[in-house]
mmCIF file of C-alpha atoms in Angstrom:
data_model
loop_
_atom_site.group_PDB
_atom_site.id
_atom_site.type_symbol
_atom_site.label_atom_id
_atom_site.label_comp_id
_atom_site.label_asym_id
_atom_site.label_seq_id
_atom_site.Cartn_x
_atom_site.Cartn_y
_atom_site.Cartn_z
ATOM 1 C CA UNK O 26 18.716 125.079 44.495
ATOM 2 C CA UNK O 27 20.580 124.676 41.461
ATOM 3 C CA UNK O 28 24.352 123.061 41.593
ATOM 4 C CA UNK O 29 25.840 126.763 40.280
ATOM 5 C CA UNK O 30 23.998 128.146 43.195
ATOM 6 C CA UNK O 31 25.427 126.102 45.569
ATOM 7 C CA UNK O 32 28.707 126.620 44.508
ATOM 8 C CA UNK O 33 28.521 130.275 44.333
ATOM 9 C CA UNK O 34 26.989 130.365 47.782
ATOM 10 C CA UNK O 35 30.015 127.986 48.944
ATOM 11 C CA UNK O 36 32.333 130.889 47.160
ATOM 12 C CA UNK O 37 30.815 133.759 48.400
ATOM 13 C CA UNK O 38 30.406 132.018 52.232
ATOM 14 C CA UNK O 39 34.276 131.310 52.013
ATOM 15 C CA UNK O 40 35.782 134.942 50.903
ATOM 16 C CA UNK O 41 33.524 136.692 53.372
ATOM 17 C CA UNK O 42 34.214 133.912 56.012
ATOM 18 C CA UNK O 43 37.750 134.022 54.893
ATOM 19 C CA UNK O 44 38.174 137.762 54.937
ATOM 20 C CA UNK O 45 37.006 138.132 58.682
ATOM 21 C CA UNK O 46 39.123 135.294 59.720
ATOM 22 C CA UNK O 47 41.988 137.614 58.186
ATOM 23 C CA UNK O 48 40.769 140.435 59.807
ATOM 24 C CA UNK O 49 40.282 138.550 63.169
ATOM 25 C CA UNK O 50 43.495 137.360 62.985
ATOM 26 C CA UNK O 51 45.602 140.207 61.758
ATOM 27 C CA UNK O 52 43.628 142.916 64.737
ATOM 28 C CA UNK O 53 44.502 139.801 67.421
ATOM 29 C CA UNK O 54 48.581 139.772 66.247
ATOM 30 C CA UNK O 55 49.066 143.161 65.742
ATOM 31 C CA UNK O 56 47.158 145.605 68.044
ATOM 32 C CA UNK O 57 46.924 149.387 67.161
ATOM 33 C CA UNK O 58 48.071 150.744 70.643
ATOM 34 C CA UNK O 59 47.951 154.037 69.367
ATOM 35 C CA UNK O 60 44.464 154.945 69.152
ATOM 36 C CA UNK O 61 44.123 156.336 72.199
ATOM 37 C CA UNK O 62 46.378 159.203 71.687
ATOM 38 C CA UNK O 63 45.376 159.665 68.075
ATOM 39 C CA UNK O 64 42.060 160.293 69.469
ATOM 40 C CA UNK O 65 43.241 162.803 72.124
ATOM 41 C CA UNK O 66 44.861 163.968 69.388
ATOM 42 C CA UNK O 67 41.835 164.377 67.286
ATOM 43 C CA UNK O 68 40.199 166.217 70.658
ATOM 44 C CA UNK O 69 42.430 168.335 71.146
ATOM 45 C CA UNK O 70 42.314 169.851 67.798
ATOM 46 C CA UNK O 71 38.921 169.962 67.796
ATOM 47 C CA UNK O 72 38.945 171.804 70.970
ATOM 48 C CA UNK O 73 41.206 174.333 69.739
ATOM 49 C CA UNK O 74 39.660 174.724 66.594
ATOM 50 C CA UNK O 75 36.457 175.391 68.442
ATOM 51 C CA UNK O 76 37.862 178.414 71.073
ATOM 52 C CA UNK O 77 39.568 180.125 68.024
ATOM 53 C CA UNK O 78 35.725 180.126 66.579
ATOM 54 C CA UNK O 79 36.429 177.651 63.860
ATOM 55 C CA UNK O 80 34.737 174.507 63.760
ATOM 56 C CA UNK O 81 31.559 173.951 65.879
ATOM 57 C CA UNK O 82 32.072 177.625 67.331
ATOM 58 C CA UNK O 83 28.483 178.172 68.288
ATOM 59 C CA UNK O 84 27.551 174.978 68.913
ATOM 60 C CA UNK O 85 26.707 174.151 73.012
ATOM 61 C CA UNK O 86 29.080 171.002 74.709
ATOM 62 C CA UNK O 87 28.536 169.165 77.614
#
């Protein structure tokens, strides 16, 4: 492997790293504690949507 090679590989190995470090560490300090209820949310739409015969209206759910 060339020297350039290296080096890019160090680069690229070091944003990616660096970006789910970020991630990792910004999802650990501050939580989303509302999904839950934006996906009841999202349900319950759906649901609705469904009896007035909108979305999904013939489809079969279990």
């Amino acid at each position: 492997m060339s020297a350039s090679a290296v080096v890019m590989m160090i680069v690229y190995l070091g944003i990616v790293g660096g970006g789910l470090a970020f991630g990792v560490g910004l999802m650990a300090t501050h939580p989303d504690g509302t999904a839950g209820e934006l996906g009841a949310l999202e349900h319950e739409a759906k649901a609705a949507a469904r009896e007035a015969g909108g979305i999904g209206a013939g489809m079969k759910h279990t």
